CSV table of C-alpha atoms and ligand atoms in Angstrom, one decimal:
chain,number,residue,atom,x,y,z
A,1,MET,CA,-14.4,-3.4,-19.3
A,2,LEU,CA,-11.1,-1.0,-19.2
A,3,ARG,CA,-10.0,-1.8,-15.7
A,4,ARG,CA,-9.8,-5.1,-16.8
A,5,VAL,CA,-7.7,-4.3,-19.7
A,6,LEU,CA,-5.0,-2.2,-17.8
A,7,LEU,CA,-5.2,-4.5,-15.2
A,8,TYR,CA,-4.5,-7.6,-17.6
A,9,LEU,CA,-2.2,-5.7,-19.5
A,10,SER,CA,0.1,-4.7,-15.9
A,11,GLU,CA,0.8,-8.3,-15.6
A,12,ALA,CA,1.8,-8.9,-19.7
A,13,GLY,CA,5.4,-8.9,-20.2
A,14,TRP,CA,4.8,-8.0,-23.7
A,15,ALA,CA,3.3,-4.6,-23.2
A,16,LYS,CA,6.1,-4.2,-20.5
A,17,ALA,CA,8.6,-4.6,-23.0
A,18,VAL,CA,6.7,-1.9,-25.3
A,19,VAL,CA,5.3,0.4,-22.7
A,20,THR,CA,9.0,0.8,-20.5
A,21,LYS,CA,10.6,2.2,-24.2
A,22,MET,CA,7.9,5.2,-24.3
A,23,GLY,CA,9.5,7.8,-23.1
A,24,ALA,CA,6.1,9.6,-22.3
A,25,ALA,CA,4.7,6.5,-20.3
A,26,ARG,CA,8.0,6.9,-18.5
A,27,ARG,CA,7.4,10.8,-17.6
A,28,VAL,CA,4.0,10.4,-17.0
A,29,ALA,CA,4.4,7.2,-14.5
A,30,LEU,CA,7.0,10.1,-12.9
A,31,ARG,CA,3.8,11.8,-11.7
A,32,PHE,CA,3.2,8.4,-9.1
A,33,VAL,CA,7.0,7.7,-8.4
A,34,ALA,CA,8.9,10.5,-6.3
A,35,GLY,CA,11.8,9.4,-8.7
A,36,GLU,CA,14.2,5.7,-9.6
A,37,SER,CA,17.0,6.4,-7.0
A,38,LEU,CA,17.3,6.2,-3.2
A,39,ASP,CA,18.0,10.2,-2.5
A,40,ASP,CA,15.0,10.9,-4.8
A,41,ALA,CA,13.1,8.7,-2.6
A,42,LEU,CA,14.2,10.5,0.4
A,43,ARG,CA,14.4,14.4,-0.7
A,44,ALA,CA,10.5,13.9,-1.4
A,45,SER,CA,10.0,12.3,1.9
A,46,ARG,CA,11.6,15.0,2.9
A,47,GLU,CA,9.2,17.7,1.4
A,48,LEU,CA,6.0,15.7,2.4
A,49,ASN,CA,7.2,15.8,6.6
A,50,GLU,CA,7.9,19.3,5.6
A,51,LYS,CA,4.1,20.1,5.3
A,52,GLY,CA,3.2,18.0,8.5
A,53,LEU,CA,2.9,14.7,6.0
A,54,LEU,CA,4.2,10.2,7.6
A,55,VAL,CA,5.8,8.5,4.6
A,56,THR,CA,6.2,5.1,4.0
A,57,LEU,CA,8.7,3.8,1.1
A,58,ASP,CA,8.2,1.7,-1.1
A,59,TYR,CA,11.0,-0.2,-2.9
A,60,LEU,CA,9.2,-0.6,-6.8
A,61,GLY,CA,9.1,-4.2,-8.1
A,62,GLU,CA,7.4,-7.2,-7.3
A,63,SER,CA,7.4,-11.3,-8.8
A,64,VAL,CA,11.4,-11.6,-8.7
A,65,ASN,CA,12.1,-14.9,-10.5
A,66,ARG,CA,16.2,-15.1,-9.9
A,67,ALA,CA,17.2,-15.8,-6.2
A,68,GLU,CA,20.1,-13.3,-6.6
A,69,ASP,CA,18.2,-10.4,-7.8
A,70,THR,CA,16.2,-10.9,-4.2
A,71,GLN,CA,19.5,-10.2,-2.2
A,72,ALA,CA,19.9,-6.4,-4.1
A,73,VAL,CA,16.3,-5.4,-3.1
A,74,VAL,CA,17.2,-6.6,0.3
A,75,ALA,CA,20.4,-4.6,0.8
A,76,THR,CA,18.3,-1.2,-1.4
A,77,TYR,CA,15.7,-2.1,1.9
A,78,THR,CA,18.8,-2.0,4.8
A,79,SER,CA,19.8,1.0,2.9
A,80,LEU,CA,17.2,2.9,3.1
A,81,ILE,CA,16.2,2.1,6.8
A,82,GLU,CA,19.2,3.1,7.8
A,83,GLN,CA,19.2,7.0,5.7
A,84,ILE,CA,15.4,7.4,7.0
A,85,ALA,CA,17.0,6.7,10.8
A,86,SER,CA,20.2,8.8,10.3
A,87,GLN,CA,18.1,11.6,8.3
A,88,LYS,CA,15.6,11.4,10.9
A,89,VAL,CA,12.2,10.6,8.0
A,90,ARG,CA,9.2,10.4,9.2
A,91,ALA,CA,8.6,7.2,7.0
A,92,GLY,CA,7.9,3.7,7.9
A,93,VAL,CA,9.0,1.2,4.8
A,94,SER,CA,6.6,-0.6,3.0
A,95,LEU,CA,7.1,-4.4,1.5
A,96,LYS,CA,5.8,-7.1,-0.9
A,97,LEU,CA,6.5,-10.7,-0.7
A,98,THR,CA,6.7,-11.7,-4.2
A,99,HIS,CA,9.9,-9.0,-4.5
A,100,LEU,CA,11.5,-10.5,-1.8
A,101,GLY,CA,11.5,-13.6,-3.5
A,102,LEU,CA,7.9,-15.8,-2.7
A,103,ASP,CA,7.7,-17.5,-5.7
A,104,ILE,CA,10.9,-18.7,-5.2
A,105,ALA,CA,10.4,-20.4,-2.2
A,106,GLU,CA,9.2,-19.1,0.9
A,107,ASP,CA,12.3,-20.1,3.2
A,108,LEU,CA,14.3,-17.2,1.1
A,109,CYS,CA,11.0,-14.5,1.9
A,110,ILE,CA,10.9,-15.4,4.8
A,111,THR,CA,15.2,-15.4,5.2
A,112,ASN,CA,14.8,-11.9,3.4
A,113,LEU,CA,11.8,-10.6,5.1
A,114,ARG,CA,13.2,-11.5,8.3
A,115,THR,CA,16.4,-8.9,7.7
A,116,VAL,CA,14.8,-6.1,6.5
A,117,LEU,CA,12.4,-6.1,9.5
A,118,THR,CA,15.2,-7.3,11.7
A,119,SER,CA,16.8,-4.0,10.4
A,120,ALA,CA,13.1,-1.7,10.4
A,121,GLN,CA,13.2,-2.8,14.9
A,122,GLU,CA,16.3,-1.6,15.3
A,123,HIS,CA,15.7,2.0,14.2
A,124,ASP,CA,12.5,1.5,15.9
A,125,ILE,CA,10.7,2.2,11.6
A,126,PRO,CA,7.1,1.0,10.9
A,127,ALA,CA,6.7,-1.5,8.4
A,128,THR,CA,3.8,-2.8,6.3
A,129,VAL,CA,3.2,-5.9,3.9
A,130,ASP,CA,1.3,-5.3,1.5
A,131,MET,CA,-1.0,-7.6,0.2
A,132,GLU,CA,-1.3,-8.6,-3.6
A,133,SER,CA,-3.6,-10.5,-5.6
A,134,SER,CA,-5.8,-13.0,-4.0
A,135,HIS,CA,-2.8,-15.6,-4.9
A,136,TYR,CA,-0.9,-14.5,-1.9
A,137,THR,CA,-3.7,-13.4,0.6
A,138,ASP,CA,-3.1,-17.0,2.8
A,139,ASP,CA,0.3,-16.6,2.6
A,140,THR,CA,0.7,-13.3,4.0
A,141,LEU,CA,-1.6,-13.2,6.2
A,142,ARG,CA,0.3,-16.3,7.3
A,143,ILE,CA,4.0,-14.9,7.0
A,144,VAL,CA,2.9,-11.8,9.1
A,145,ARG,CA,1.5,-13.1,12.3
A,146,THR,CA,5.1,-15.8,11.9
A,147,MET,CA,7.0,-12.9,12.3
A,148,ARG,CA,4.4,-10.8,14.6
A,149,TYR,CA,4.2,-13.9,17.1
A,150,GLU,CA,6.3,-15.6,16.8
A,151,TYR,CA,9.2,-13.8,16.2
A,152,GLY,CA,8.3,-10.4,17.9
A,153,PHE,CA,8.3,-8.0,15.2
A,154,THR,CA,5.6,-6.1,16.8
A,155,ASN,CA,6.0,-3.0,14.5
A,156,LEU,CA,4.6,-4.8,11.4
A,157,GLN,CA,1.4,-3.9,9.4
A,158,THR,CA,-0.6,-5.6,6.5
A,159,VAL,CA,-3.3,-4.7,4.5
A,160,ILE,CA,-6.9,-6.1,3.9
A,161,GLN,CA,-8.6,-5.7,0.4
A,162,SER,CA,-12.6,-4.6,0.9
A,163,TYR,CA,-12.8,-5.8,-2.8
A,164,LEU,CA,-12.2,-10.2,-1.1
A,165,ARG,CA,-15.1,-11.5,0.1
A,166,ARG,CA,-13.8,-13.5,2.4
A,167,SER,CA,-12.1,-10.1,3.8
A,168,GLU,CA,-15.1,-9.2,7.2
A,169,ASP,CA,-13.9,-12.8,8.1
A,170,ASP,CA,-10.3,-11.7,7.9
A,171,MET,CA,-11.2,-8.7,9.2
A,172,ARG,CA,-13.0,-10.1,12.4
A,173,ALA,CA,-10.4,-12.5,13.1
A,174,LEU,CA,-7.6,-9.9,12.9
A,175,ALA,CA,-9.4,-7.1,14.9
A,176,SER,CA,-9.3,-10.1,17.6
A,177,GLU,CA,-5.4,-10.6,18.1
A,178,GLY,CA,-5.2,-6.4,17.9
A,179,ALA,CA,-3.5,-6.6,14.2
A,180,SER,CA,-2.1,-2.9,13.4
A,181,ILE,CA,-4.2,-3.1,9.3
A,182,ARG,CA,-4.1,-0.8,6.1
A,183,LEU,CA,-7.6,-0.9,4.6
A,184,VAL,CA,-7.6,-0.7,1.1
A,185,LYS,CA,-10.1,-1.3,-1.6
A,186,GLY,CA,-7.6,-3.5,-3.8
A,187,ALA,CA,-5.7,-3.2,-7.0
A,188,TYR,CA,-5.5,-6.2,-8.9
A,189,LEU,CA,-7.5,-8.1,-11.4
A,190,GLU,CA,-10.0,-11.2,-9.8
A,191,ASN,CA,-12.4,-13.6,-10.5
A,192,PRO,CA,-16.0,-12.0,-9.2
A,193,LYS,CA,-16.1,-15.4,-7.9
A,194,ILE,CA,-13.4,-14.9,-4.6
A,195,ALA,CA,-13.5,-10.3,-5.7
A,196,PHE,CA,-17.2,-8.3,-6.0
A,197,PRO,CA,-16.9,-7.1,-9.1
A,198,GLU,CA,-19.5,-4.0,-9.0
A,199,LYS,CA,-18.0,-0.9,-7.0
A,200,SER,CA,-20.7,-0.6,-4.8
A,201,ASP,CA,-20.2,-3.3,-3.0
A,202,VAL,CA,-16.9,-2.8,-2.6
A,203,ASP,CA,-17.6,0.2,-1.1
A,204,ALA,CA,-20.3,-0.6,0.9
A,205,ASN,CA,-17.3,-3.4,2.3
A,206,PHE,CA,-14.3,-1.0,3.0
A,207,VAL,CA,-16.6,1.2,5.5
A,208,LYS,CA,-18.1,-1.8,7.1
A,209,LEU,CA,-14.5,-3.2,7.5
A,210,ALA,CA,-13.7,0.1,8.7
A,211,GLU,CA,-16.7,0.2,11.3
A,212,ILE,CA,-15.0,-3.6,12.8
A,213,PHE,CA,-12.0,-2.0,12.6
A,214,LEU,CA,-12.5,1.2,14.4
A,215,GLY,CA,-15.4,-0.3,16.6
A,216,ALA,CA,-12.9,-3.2,17.7
A,217,ASP,CA,-11.5,-2.1,20.9
A,218,ASP,CA,-12.3,0.7,24.0
A,219,ALA,CA,-12.5,3.0,21.2
A,220,ASP,CA,-15.1,5.0,22.5
A,221,THR,CA,-14.3,4.8,26.5
A,222,GLY,CA,-10.6,4.9,26.0
A,223,ASP,CA,-9.2,2.6,27.9
A,224,GLY,CA,-7.8,0.4,25.9
A,225,ASP,CA,-4.6,-0.4,26.1
A,226,SER,CA,-2.8,0.7,23.0
A,227,ASP,CA,-0.1,-1.6,22.1
A,228,GLU,CA,-3.1,-4.5,22.3
A,229,SER,CA,-5.2,-2.4,20.6
A,230,THR,CA,-6.2,-2.1,16.7
A,231,PHE,CA,-5.0,0.2,14.7
A,232,LEU,CA,-6.5,1.5,11.8
A,233,ALA,CA,-4.7,3.2,8.1
A,234,ILE,CA,-7.8,3.8,6.1
A,235,ALA,CA,-6.0,4.0,2.3
A,236,SER,CA,-8.3,5.2,0.0
A,237,HIS,CA,-9.0,8.8,-1.9
A,238,ASP,CA,-12.3,8.3,-2.8
A,239,GLU,CA,-14.6,11.4,-0.3
A,240,ASN,CA,-17.5,9.1,0.2
A,241,MET,CA,-14.8,6.5,2.1
A,242,ILE,CA,-12.3,9.3,3.8
A,243,ALA,CA,-16.1,10.8,4.5
A,244,ALA,CA,-17.7,7.7,6.3
A,245,ALA,CA,-14.4,7.3,8.3
A,246,LEU,CA,-14.5,10.6,9.5
A,247,ALA,CA,-18.4,10.9,10.7
A,248,PHE,CA,-17.7,6.7,12.9
A,249,ILE,CA,-13.9,8.8,14.5
A,250,GLU,CA,-16.3,11.5,15.6
A,251,LYS,CA,-19.4,9.7,16.5
A,252,ASN,CA,-17.7,7.1,18.6
A,253,ASN,CA,-14.2,9.6,19.9
A,254,VAL,CA,-11.5,6.7,18.5
A,255,PRO,CA,-8.6,8.1,19.8
A,256,SER,CA,-5.9,9.4,17.8
A,257,HIS,CA,-3.3,7.2,18.5
A,258,ARG,CA,-5.7,3.8,16.7
A,259,TYR,CA,-5.9,5.5,13.2
A,260,GLU,CA,-4.4,7.1,10.0
A,261,PHE,CA,-5.5,8.3,6.5
A,262,GLN,CA,-2.8,7.0,4.0
A,263,MET,CA,-2.3,7.6,-0.2
A,264,LEU,CA,-0.5,7.1,-2.5
A,265,TYR,CA,2.0,9.4,-3.5
A,266,GLY,CA,1.3,12.3,-6.1
A,267,ILE,CA,-2.7,12.0,-5.8
A,268,ARG,CA,-5.1,14.4,-3.9
A,269,THR,CA,-2.1,15.9,-1.8
A,270,ALA,CA,-5.1,19.4,-1.3
A,271,ARG,CA,-6.7,16.5,0.4
A,272,GLN,CA,-3.9,15.2,2.1
A,273,ALA,CA,-2.5,18.9,3.6
A,274,GLU,CA,-6.3,19.4,4.5
A,275,LEU,CA,-6.4,15.9,6.2
A,276,VAL,CA,-3.4,17.2,8.3
A,277,GLN,CA,-4.8,21.0,9.0
A,278,GLY,CA,-7.8,18.9,10.0
A,279,GLY,CA,-5.5,17.4,13.0
A,280,HIS,CA,-5.4,13.5,11.8
A,281,ALA,CA,-2.3,11.8,11.0
A,282,MET,CA,-1.7,11.6,7.2
A,283,ARG,CA,0.9,8.7,5.8
A,284,VAL,CA,1.9,8.9,2.0
A,285,TYR,CA,2.7,6.1,0.2
A,286,VAL,CA,6.0,7.0,-1.6
A,287,PRO,CA,7.5,4.5,-4.6
A,288,PHE,CA,10.1,5.0,-6.1
A,289,GLY,CA,12.9,2.9,-8.5
A,290,SER,CA,13.0,2.0,-11.7
A,291,SER,CA,10.6,-0.9,-11.9
A,292,TRP,CA,7.7,1.5,-12.0
A,293,TYR,CA,5.2,-0.2,-14.9
A,294,ALA,CA,2.9,-3.3,-12.7
A,295,TYR,CA,2.3,-0.2,-10.0
A,296,PHE,CA,2.0,2.7,-12.8
A,297,MET,CA,-1.0,0.3,-14.7
A,298,ARG,CA,-3.0,0.2,-11.7
A,299,ARG,CA,-2.7,3.9,-11.7
A,300,LEU,CA,-4.1,4.0,-15.4
A,301,ALA,CA,-6.6,1.7,-14.3
A,302,GLU,CA,-8.2,3.5,-11.0
A,303,ARG,CA,-8.3,5.9,-13.4
A,304,PRO,CA,-9.9,6.8,-17.0
A,305,ALA,CA,-8.7,10.6,-16.5
A,306,ASN,CA,-5.0,9.2,-15.9
A,307,LEU,CA,-5.5,7.0,-18.9
A,308,THR,CA,-6.6,10.1,-21.0
A,309,PHE,CA,-3.5,11.6,-19.7
A,310,PHE,CA,-1.2,9.6,-20.3
A,311,LEU,CA,-1.9,9.0,-24.3
A,312,ARG,CA,-2.7,12.5,-25.3
A,313,SER,CA,1.2,12.9,-24.1
A,314,LEU,CA,2.3,10.2,-26.3
A,315,PHE,CA,1.2,12.4,-29.4
A,316,ARG,CA,2.6,15.5,-26.9
A,317,ARG,CA,6.7,16.3,-28.7
B,1,FDA,P1,-11.2,4.6,-5.9
B,1,FDA,O1,-10.8,3.5,-6.9
B,1,FDA,O2,-12.9,4.2,-6.2
B,1,FDA,O3,-11.2,5.9,-6.4
B,1,FDA,C1,-11.9,7.7,-5.7
B,1,FDA,C2,-11.5,8.7,-6.1
B,1,FDA,O4,-10.3,8.2,-5.9
B,1,FDA,C3,-11.9,8.8,-7.9
B,1,FDA,O5,-12.4,9.1,-8.2
B,1,FDA,C4,-10.4,9.9,-7.8
B,1,FDA,O6,-10.9,11.1,-7.6
B,1,FDA,C5,-8.9,9.4,-6.9
B,1,FDA,N1,-8.6,8.9,-7.4
B,1,FDA,C6,-8.3,7.3,-7.2
B,1,FDA,N2,-7.6,6.8,-7.8
B,1,FDA,C7,-6.7,7.4,-9.0
B,1,FDA,C8,-5.8,8.0,-9.2
B,1,FDA,N3,-4.8,6.4,-9.5
B,1,FDA,N4,-5.2,8.8,-9.5
B,1,FDA,C9,-5.7,9.3,-9.7
B,1,FDA,N5,-6.3,10.0,-8.0
B,1,FDA,C10,-7.6,8.7,-8.0
B,1,FDA,N6,-3.8,-2.2,-3.0
B,1,FDA,C11,-3.5,-3.5,-3.1
B,1,FDA,O7,-4.7,-4.6,-3.7
B,1,FDA,N7,-2.3,-3.8,-2.3
B,1,FDA,C12,-2.5,-3.0,-1.2
B,1,FDA,O8,-1.1,-2.8,-0.5
B,1,FDA,C13,-2.5,-1.3,-1.3
B,1,FDA,N8,-1.6,-0.6,-0.6
B,1,FDA,C14,-2.5,0.6,-0.8
B,1,FDA,C15,-1.9,1.8,0.1
B,1,FDA,C16,-1.8,3.0,0.1
B,1,FDA,C17,-2.0,3.9,0.9
B,1,FDA,C18,-3.4,4.1,-1.1
B,1,FDA,C19,-4.1,4.9,-0.8
B,1,FDA,C20,-4.1,2.8,-1.9
B,1,FDA,C21,-3.4,0.9,-2.4
B,1,FDA,N9,-3.8,0.0,-3.2
B,1,FDA,C22,-3.0,-0.8,-2.8
B,1,FDA,C23,-4.4,0.5,-3.7
B,1,FDA,C24,-6.0,0.5,-3.4
B,1,FDA,O9,-6.5,-0.9,-3.4
B,1,FDA,C25,-6.8,1.1,-4.8
B,1,FDA,O10,-6.8,0.8,-6.0
B,1,FDA,C26,-6.7,2.5,-5.1
B,1,FDA,O11,-6.0,3.3,-3.6
B,1,FDA,C27,-7.7,3.4,-5.3
B,1,FDA,O12,-8.3,3.4,-4.9
B,1,FDA,P2,-9.5,4.3,-4.1
B,1,FDA,O13,-10.0,3.4,-2.3
B,1,FDA,O14,-8.9,6.1,-3.7
B,1,FDA,O15,-11.0,4.4,-4.6
């Protein structure tokens, strides 16, 4: 119930106006965000690289509704990509299609996305199109396939959410295409008709989808062509999900070029380091920018302890 209220508030303009005015909210939000500037983000990324962690950088923002505002988003991403390359930061980028104008016009979004992906490809930097609410699932998968197969952006990943009932079919199709996928549980408010309402079902589906994908190729013999084999980013802080993936990887000798773990900036940092020490690739999702409200509210919805911490900080001086 609390999760649903917080997810509702994450999309409510009036709540955004109230919360973003609170100094305490900004302070707590910055626990999950690397900072407001591009320099903050690059500094945090270099620090993570020094600990052996890979990074994907997300310029915060979504649901943009003025075409001119998307130009600044494209400019920030291209500048970010150039600086990742020139400073030799081991980082990719994560993008949201509604940040690039999908709510305004698909053509605009595609033009913007192509500009960013062209720059990423020139610098050999991986890009991931994040998955937003189920309203965008079909469009996102279609646009990502167009980018990959028609425009040849091969270093491109997208996201599948285990809470969606449709995801098993999507995963099987994407596995047969040799796609690169980040698997997550899903962070939006969804109707039980299309999304599992029970956490136990979401978790069981996460494990099932990870196994479908990791087992989709000649992982046990190691004779798959790495250009065409699937790649899975196991993106979860849940120890049960991590343990299930590790057990499957070990049992089936899944080679290290076919998977990595991913977690969000500021969450379970000790476990992030442990996975690196265990010889696994670990990528941290590093958000930056001033549009932190929706991202922050989704993080509060995931963990009641974060909400308690936030409420306590409101009463602290
Ligand atoms: P779960 O929520 O069950 O949490 C398990 C445990 O992890 C908790 O008990 C707690 O210990 C810890 N934990 C989880 N969240 C925490 C938090 N906010 N603060 C502190 N501890 C926390 N979603 C989406 O819909 N589209 C997307 O594109 C992405 N992209 C994405 C990238 C990456 C790298 C990650 C890790 C996650 C996403 N997500 C996402 C978010 C995802 O859908 C999901 O909401 C969160 O990862 C929380 O789910 P967990 O799998 O961590 O498990």
